[in-house]
JSON list of C-alpha atoms in Angstrom, two decimals:
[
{"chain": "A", "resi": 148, "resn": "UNK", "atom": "CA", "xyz": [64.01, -47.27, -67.32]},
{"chain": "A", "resi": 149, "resn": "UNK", "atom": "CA", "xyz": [61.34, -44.87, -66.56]},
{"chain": "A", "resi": 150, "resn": "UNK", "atom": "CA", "xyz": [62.80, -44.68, -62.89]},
{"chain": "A", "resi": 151, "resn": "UNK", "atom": "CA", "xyz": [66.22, -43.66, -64.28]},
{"chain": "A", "resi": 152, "resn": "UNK", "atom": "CA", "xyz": [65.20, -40.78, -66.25]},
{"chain": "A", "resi": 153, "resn": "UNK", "atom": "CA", "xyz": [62.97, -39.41, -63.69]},
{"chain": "A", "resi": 154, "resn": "UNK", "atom": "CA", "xyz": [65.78, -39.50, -61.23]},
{"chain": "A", "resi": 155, "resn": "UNK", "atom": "CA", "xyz": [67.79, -37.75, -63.48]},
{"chain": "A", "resi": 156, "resn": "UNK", "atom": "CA", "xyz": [65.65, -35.07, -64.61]},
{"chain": "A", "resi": 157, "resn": "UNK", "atom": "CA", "xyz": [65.15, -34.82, -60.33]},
{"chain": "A", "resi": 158, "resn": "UNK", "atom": "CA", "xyz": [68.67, -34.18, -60.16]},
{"chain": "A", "resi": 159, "resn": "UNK", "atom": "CA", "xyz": [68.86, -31.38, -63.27]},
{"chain": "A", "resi": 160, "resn": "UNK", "atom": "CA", "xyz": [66.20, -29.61, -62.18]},
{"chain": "A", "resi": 161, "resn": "UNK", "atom": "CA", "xyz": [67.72, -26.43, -60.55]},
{"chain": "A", "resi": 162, "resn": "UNK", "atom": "CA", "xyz": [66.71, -26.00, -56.76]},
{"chain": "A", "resi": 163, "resn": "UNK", "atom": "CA", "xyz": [66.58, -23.31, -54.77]},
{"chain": "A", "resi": 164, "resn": "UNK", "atom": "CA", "xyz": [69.36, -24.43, -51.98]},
{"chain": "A", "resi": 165, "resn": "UNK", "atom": "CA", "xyz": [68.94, -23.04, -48.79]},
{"chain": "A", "resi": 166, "resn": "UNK", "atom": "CA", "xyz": [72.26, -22.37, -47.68]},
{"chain": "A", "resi": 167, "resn": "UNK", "atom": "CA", "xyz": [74.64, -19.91, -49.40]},
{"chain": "A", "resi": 168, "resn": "UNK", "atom": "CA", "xyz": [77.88, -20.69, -51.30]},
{"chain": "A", "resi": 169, "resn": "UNK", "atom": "CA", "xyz": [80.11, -18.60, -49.60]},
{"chain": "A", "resi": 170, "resn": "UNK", "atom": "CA", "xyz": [80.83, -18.27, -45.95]},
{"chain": "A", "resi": 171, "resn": "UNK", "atom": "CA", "xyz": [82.51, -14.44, -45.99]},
{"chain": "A", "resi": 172, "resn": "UNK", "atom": "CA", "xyz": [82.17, -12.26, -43.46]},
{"chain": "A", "resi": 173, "resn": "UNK", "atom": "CA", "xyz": [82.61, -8.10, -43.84]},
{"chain": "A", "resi": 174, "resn": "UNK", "atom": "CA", "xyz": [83.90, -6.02, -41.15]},
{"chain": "A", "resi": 175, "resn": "UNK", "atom": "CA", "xyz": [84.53, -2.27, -41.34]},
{"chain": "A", "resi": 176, "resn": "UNK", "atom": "CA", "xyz": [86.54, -0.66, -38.25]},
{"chain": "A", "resi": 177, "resn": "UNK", "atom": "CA", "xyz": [86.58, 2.93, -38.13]},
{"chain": "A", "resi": 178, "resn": "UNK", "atom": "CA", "xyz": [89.52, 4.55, -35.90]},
{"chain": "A", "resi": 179, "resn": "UNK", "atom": "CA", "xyz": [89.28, 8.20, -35.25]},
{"chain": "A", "resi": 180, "resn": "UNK", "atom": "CA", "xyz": [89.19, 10.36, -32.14]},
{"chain": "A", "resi": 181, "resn": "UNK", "atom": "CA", "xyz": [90.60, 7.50, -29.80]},
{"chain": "A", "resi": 182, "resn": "UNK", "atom": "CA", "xyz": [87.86, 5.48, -30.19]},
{"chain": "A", "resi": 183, "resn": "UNK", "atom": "CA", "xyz": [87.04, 2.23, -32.78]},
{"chain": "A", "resi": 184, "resn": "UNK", "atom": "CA", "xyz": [84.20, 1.79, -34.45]},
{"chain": "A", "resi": 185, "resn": "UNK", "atom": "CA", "xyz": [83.27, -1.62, -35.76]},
{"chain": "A", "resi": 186, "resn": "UNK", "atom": "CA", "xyz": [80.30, -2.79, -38.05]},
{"chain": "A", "resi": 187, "resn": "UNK", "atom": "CA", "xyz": [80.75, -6.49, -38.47]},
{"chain": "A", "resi": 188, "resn": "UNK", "atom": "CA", "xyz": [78.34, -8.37, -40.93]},
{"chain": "A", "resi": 189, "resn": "UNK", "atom": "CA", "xyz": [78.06, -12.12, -41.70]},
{"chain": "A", "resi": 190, "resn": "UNK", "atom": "CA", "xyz": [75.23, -14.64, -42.54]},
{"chain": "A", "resi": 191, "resn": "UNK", "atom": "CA", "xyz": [72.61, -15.48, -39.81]},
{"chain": "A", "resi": 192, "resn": "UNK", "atom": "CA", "xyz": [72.46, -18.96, -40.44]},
{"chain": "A", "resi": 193, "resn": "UNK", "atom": "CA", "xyz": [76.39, -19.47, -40.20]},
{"chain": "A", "resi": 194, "resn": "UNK", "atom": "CA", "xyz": [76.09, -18.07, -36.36]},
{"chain": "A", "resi": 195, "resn": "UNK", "atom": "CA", "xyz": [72.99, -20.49, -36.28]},
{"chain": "A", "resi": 196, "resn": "UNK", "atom": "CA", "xyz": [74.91, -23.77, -37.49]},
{"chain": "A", "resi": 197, "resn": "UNK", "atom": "CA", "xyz": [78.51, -22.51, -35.18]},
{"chain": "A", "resi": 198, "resn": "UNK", "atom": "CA", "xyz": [75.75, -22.63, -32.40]},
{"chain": "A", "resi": 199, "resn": "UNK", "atom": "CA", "xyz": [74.50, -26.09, -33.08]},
{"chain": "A", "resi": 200, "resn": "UNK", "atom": "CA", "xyz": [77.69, -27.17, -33.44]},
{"chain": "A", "resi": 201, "resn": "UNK", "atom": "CA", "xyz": [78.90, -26.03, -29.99]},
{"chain": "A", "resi": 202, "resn": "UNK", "atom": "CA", "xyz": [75.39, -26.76, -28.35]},
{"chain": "A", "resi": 203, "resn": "UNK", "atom": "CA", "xyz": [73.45, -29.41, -30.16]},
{"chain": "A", "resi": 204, "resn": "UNK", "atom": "CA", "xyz": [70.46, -27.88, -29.80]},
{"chain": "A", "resi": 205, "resn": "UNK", "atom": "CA", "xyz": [69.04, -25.22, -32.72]},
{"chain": "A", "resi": 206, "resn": "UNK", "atom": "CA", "xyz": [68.47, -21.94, -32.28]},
{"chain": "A", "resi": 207, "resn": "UNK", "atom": "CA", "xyz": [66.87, -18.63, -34.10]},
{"chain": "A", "resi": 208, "resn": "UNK", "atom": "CA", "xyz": [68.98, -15.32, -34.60]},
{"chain": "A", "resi": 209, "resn": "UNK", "atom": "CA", "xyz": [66.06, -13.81, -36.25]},
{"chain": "A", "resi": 210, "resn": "UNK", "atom": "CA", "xyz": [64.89, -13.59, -32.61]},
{"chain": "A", "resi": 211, "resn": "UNK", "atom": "CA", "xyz": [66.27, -10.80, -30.90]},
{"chain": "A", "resi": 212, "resn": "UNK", "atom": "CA", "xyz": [66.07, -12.63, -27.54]},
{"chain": "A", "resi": 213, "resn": "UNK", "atom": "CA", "xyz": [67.67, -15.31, -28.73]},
{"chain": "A", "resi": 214, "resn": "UNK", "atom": "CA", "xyz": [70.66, -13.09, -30.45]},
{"chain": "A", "resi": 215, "resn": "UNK", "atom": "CA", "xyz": [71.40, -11.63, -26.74]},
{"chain": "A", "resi": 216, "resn": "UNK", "atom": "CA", "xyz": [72.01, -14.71, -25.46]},
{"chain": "A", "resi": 217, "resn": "UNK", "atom": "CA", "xyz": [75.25, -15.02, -23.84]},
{"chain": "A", "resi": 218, "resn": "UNK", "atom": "CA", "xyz": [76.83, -16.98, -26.13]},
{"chain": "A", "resi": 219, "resn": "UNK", "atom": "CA", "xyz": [76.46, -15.10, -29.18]},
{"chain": "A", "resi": 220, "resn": "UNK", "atom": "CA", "xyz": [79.24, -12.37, -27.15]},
{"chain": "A", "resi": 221, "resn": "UNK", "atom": "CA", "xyz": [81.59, -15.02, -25.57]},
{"chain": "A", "resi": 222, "resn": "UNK", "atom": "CA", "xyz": [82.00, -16.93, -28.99]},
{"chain": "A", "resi": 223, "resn": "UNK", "atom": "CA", "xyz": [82.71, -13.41, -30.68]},
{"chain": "A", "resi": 224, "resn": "UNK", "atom": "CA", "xyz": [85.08, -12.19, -27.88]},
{"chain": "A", "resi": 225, "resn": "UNK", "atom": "CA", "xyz": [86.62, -15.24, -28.08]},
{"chain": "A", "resi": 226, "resn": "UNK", "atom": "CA", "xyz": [87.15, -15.21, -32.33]},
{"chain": "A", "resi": 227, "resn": "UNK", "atom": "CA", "xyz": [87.46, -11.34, -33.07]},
{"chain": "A", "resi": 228, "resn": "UNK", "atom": "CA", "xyz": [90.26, -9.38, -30.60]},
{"chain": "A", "resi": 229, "resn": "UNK", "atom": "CA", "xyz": [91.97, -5.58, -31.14]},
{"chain": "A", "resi": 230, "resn": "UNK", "atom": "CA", "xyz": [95.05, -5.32, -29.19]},
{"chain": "A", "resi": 231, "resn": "UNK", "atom": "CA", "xyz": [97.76, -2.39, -28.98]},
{"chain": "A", "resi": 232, "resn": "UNK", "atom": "CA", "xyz": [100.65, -5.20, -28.69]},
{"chain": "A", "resi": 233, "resn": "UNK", "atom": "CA", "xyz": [100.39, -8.43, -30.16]},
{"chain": "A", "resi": 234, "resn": "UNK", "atom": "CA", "xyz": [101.43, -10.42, -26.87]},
{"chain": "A", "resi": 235, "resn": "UNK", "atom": "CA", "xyz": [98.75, -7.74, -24.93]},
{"chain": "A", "resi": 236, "resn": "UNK", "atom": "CA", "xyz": [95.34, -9.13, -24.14]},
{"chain": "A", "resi": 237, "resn": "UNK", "atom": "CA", "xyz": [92.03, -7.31, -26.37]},
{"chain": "A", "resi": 238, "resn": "UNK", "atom": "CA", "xyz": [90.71, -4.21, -26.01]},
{"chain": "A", "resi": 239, "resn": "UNK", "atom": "CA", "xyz": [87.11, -4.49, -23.95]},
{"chain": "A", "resi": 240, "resn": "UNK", "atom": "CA", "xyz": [85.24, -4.31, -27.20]},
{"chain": "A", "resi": 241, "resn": "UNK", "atom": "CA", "xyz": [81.37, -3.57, -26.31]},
{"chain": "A", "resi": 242, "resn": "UNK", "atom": "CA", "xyz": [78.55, -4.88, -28.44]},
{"chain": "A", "resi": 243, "resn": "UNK", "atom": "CA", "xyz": [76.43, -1.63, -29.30]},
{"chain": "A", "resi": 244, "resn": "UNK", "atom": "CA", "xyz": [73.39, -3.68, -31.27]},
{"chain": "A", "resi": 245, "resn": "UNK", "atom": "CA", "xyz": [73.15, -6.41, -33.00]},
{"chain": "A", "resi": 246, "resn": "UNK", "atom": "CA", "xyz": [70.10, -6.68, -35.44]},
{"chain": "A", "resi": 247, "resn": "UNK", "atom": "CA", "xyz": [69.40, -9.50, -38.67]},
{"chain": "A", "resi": 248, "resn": "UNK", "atom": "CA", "xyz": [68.18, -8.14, -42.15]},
{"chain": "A", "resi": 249, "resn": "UNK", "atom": "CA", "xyz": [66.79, -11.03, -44.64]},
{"chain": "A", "resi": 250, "resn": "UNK", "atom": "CA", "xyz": [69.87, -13.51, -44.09]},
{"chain": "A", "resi": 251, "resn": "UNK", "atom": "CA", "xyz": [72.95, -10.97, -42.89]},
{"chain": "A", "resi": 252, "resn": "UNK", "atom": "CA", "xyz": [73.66, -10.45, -39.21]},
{"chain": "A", "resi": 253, "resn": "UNK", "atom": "CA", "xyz": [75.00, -7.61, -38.65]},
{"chain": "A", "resi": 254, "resn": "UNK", "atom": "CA", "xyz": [77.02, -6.71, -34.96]},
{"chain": "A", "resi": 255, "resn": "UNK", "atom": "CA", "xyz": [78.10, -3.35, -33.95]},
{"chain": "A", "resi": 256, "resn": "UNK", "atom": "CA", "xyz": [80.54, -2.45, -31.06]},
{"chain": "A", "resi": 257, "resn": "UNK", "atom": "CA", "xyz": [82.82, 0.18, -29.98]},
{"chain": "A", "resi": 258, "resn": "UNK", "atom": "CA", "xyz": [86.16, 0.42, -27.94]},
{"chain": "A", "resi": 259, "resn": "UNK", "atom": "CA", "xyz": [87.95, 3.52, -26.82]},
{"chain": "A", "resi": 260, "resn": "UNK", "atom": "CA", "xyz": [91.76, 3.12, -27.36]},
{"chain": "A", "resi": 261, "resn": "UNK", "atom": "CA", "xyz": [94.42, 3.83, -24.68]},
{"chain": "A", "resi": 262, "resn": "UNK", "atom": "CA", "xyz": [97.00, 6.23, -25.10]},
{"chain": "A", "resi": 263, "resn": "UNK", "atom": "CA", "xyz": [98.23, 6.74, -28.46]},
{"chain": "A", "resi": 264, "resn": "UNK", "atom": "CA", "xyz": [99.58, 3.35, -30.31]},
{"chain": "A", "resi": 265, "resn": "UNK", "atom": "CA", "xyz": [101.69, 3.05, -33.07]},
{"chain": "A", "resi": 266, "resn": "UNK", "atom": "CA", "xyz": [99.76, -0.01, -34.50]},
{"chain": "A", "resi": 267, "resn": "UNK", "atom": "CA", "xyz": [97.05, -2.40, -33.30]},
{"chain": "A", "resi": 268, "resn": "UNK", "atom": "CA", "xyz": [96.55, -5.88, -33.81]},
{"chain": "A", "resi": 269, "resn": "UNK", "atom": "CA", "xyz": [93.13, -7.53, -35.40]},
{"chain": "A", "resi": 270, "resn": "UNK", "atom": "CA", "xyz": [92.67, -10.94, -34.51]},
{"chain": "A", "resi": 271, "resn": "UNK", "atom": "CA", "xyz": [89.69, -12.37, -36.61]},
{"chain": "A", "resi": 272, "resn": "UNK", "atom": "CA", "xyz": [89.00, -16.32, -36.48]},
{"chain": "A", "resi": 273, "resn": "UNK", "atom": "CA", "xyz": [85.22, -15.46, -36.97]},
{"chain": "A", "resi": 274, "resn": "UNK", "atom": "CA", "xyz": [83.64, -18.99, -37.69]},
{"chain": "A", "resi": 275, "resn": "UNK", "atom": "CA", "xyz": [86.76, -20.80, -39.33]},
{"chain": "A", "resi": 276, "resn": "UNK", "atom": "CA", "xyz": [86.44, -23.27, -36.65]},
{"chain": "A", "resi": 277, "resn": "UNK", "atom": "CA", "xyz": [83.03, -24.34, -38.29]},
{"chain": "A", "resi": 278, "resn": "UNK", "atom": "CA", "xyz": [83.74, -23.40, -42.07]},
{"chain": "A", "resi": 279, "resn": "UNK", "atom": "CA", "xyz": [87.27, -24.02, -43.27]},
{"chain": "A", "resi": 280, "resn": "UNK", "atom": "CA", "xyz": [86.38, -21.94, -46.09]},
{"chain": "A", "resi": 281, "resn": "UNK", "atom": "CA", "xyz": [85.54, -19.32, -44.20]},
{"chain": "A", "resi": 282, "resn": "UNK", "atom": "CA", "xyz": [87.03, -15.47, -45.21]},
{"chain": "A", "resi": 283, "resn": "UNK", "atom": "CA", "xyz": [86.72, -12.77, -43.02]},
{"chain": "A", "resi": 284, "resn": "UNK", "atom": "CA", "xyz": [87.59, -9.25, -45.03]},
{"chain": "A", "resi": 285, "resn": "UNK", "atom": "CA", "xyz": [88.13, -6.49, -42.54]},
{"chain": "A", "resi": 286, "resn": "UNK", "atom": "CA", "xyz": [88.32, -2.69, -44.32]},
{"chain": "A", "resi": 287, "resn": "UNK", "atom": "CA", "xyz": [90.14, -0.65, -41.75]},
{"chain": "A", "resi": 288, "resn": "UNK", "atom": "CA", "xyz": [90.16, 3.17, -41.80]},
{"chain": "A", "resi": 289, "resn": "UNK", "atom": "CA", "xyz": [92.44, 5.61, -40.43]},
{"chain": "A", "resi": 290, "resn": "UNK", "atom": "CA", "xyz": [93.24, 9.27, -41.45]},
{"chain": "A", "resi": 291, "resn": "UNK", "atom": "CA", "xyz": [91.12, 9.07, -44.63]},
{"chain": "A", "resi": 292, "resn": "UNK", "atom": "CA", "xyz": [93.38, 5.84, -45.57]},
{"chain": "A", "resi": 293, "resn": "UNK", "atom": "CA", "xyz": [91.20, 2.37, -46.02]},
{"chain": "A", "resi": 294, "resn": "UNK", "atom": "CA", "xyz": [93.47, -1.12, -45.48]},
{"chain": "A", "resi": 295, "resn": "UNK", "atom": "CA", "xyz": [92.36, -4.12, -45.93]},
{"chain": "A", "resi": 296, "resn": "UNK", "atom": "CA", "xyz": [93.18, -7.33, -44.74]},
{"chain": "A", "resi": 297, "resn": "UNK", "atom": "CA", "xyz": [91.87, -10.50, -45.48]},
{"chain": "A", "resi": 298, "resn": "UNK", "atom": "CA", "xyz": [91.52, -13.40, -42.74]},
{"chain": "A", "resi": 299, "resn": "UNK", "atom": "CA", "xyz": [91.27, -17.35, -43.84]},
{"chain": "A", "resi": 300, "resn": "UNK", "atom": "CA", "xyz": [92.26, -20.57, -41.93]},
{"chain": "A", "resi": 301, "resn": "UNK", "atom": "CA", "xyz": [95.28, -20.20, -42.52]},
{"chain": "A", "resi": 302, "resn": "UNK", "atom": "CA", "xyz": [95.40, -16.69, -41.67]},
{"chain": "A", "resi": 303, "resn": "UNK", "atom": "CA", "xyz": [93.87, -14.90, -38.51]},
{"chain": "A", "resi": 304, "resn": "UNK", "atom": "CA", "xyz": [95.73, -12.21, -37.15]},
{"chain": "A", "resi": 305, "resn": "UNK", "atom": "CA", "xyz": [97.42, -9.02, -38.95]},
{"chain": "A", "resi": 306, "resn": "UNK", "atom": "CA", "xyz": [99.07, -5.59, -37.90]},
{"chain": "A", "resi": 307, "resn": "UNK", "atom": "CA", "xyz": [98.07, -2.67, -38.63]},
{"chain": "A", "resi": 308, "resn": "UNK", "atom": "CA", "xyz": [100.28, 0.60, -38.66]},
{"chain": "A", "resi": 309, "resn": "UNK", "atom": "CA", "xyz": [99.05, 3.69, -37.47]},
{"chain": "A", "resi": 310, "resn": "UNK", "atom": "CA", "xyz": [102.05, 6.10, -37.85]}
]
């Protein structure tokens, strides 16, 4: 009897989990001049876990060697993509810095924008192939006008008018 109850008060006692609830990721993409400007920020530990998951093998982002490896660009190249036409391949997006504060990772990158399109296309699958609750809010500002679009599973790419 005595067993019973101290299993239960174990499992009423609050605990401090070590993971978060939500798996969310926030990116803001600034477009003026001809050139984007993206901030993208997401928990550390979700890039840690996609990592294990692709590599079996742990690994630290708090590190900045280990956030550089190359990895860390392919697997974002692959999952976040800015095109001028849907069918066209991504813009060469280039990773200005990436840098961890407590548990966000944060990525900045830049792209300058050919000519002068009438709409781009965001592709953002950021980590839904680990989390299928995964959301991925981008805030996208153009001309003093903010859009924003929300990515899920079930939802990864989106068009945005510039005109």
């Amino acid at each position: 009897m005595r067993l019973i109850a101290l299993l239960t008060l174990a499992l009423l006692l609050p605990v401090e989990s070590p993971a978060h609830p939500l798996h969310l990721s926030i990116t803001n993409i600034t477009y003026e001049n001809g050139k984007l400007n993206i901030r993208m920020k997401s928990f550390r530990d979700d890039w840690e876990t996609s990592y294990f998951h692709y590599h079996s093998k742990p690994v630290d982002f708090n590190d900045p060697v280990q956030r550089g490896i190359p990895w860390v660009s392919e697997y974002l190249y692959k999952r976040f993509r800015i095109a001028v036409a849907k069918e066209m391949p991504g813009l060469s997006l280039e990773i200005d810095s990436i840098y961890v504060e407590e548990d966000a990772m944060t990525i900045e990158m830049h792209v300058v924008v050919p000519s002068n399109p009438n709409s781009l296309y965001i592709y953002n699958a950021l980590l839904t192939d680990i989390y299928p609750d995964q959301t991925n809010l981008v805030i996208f500002v153009y001309e003093k006008k903010e859009t924003g679009i929300k990515f899920d599973m079930k939802k990864h790419d989106a068009e945005v008018i510039l005109r």
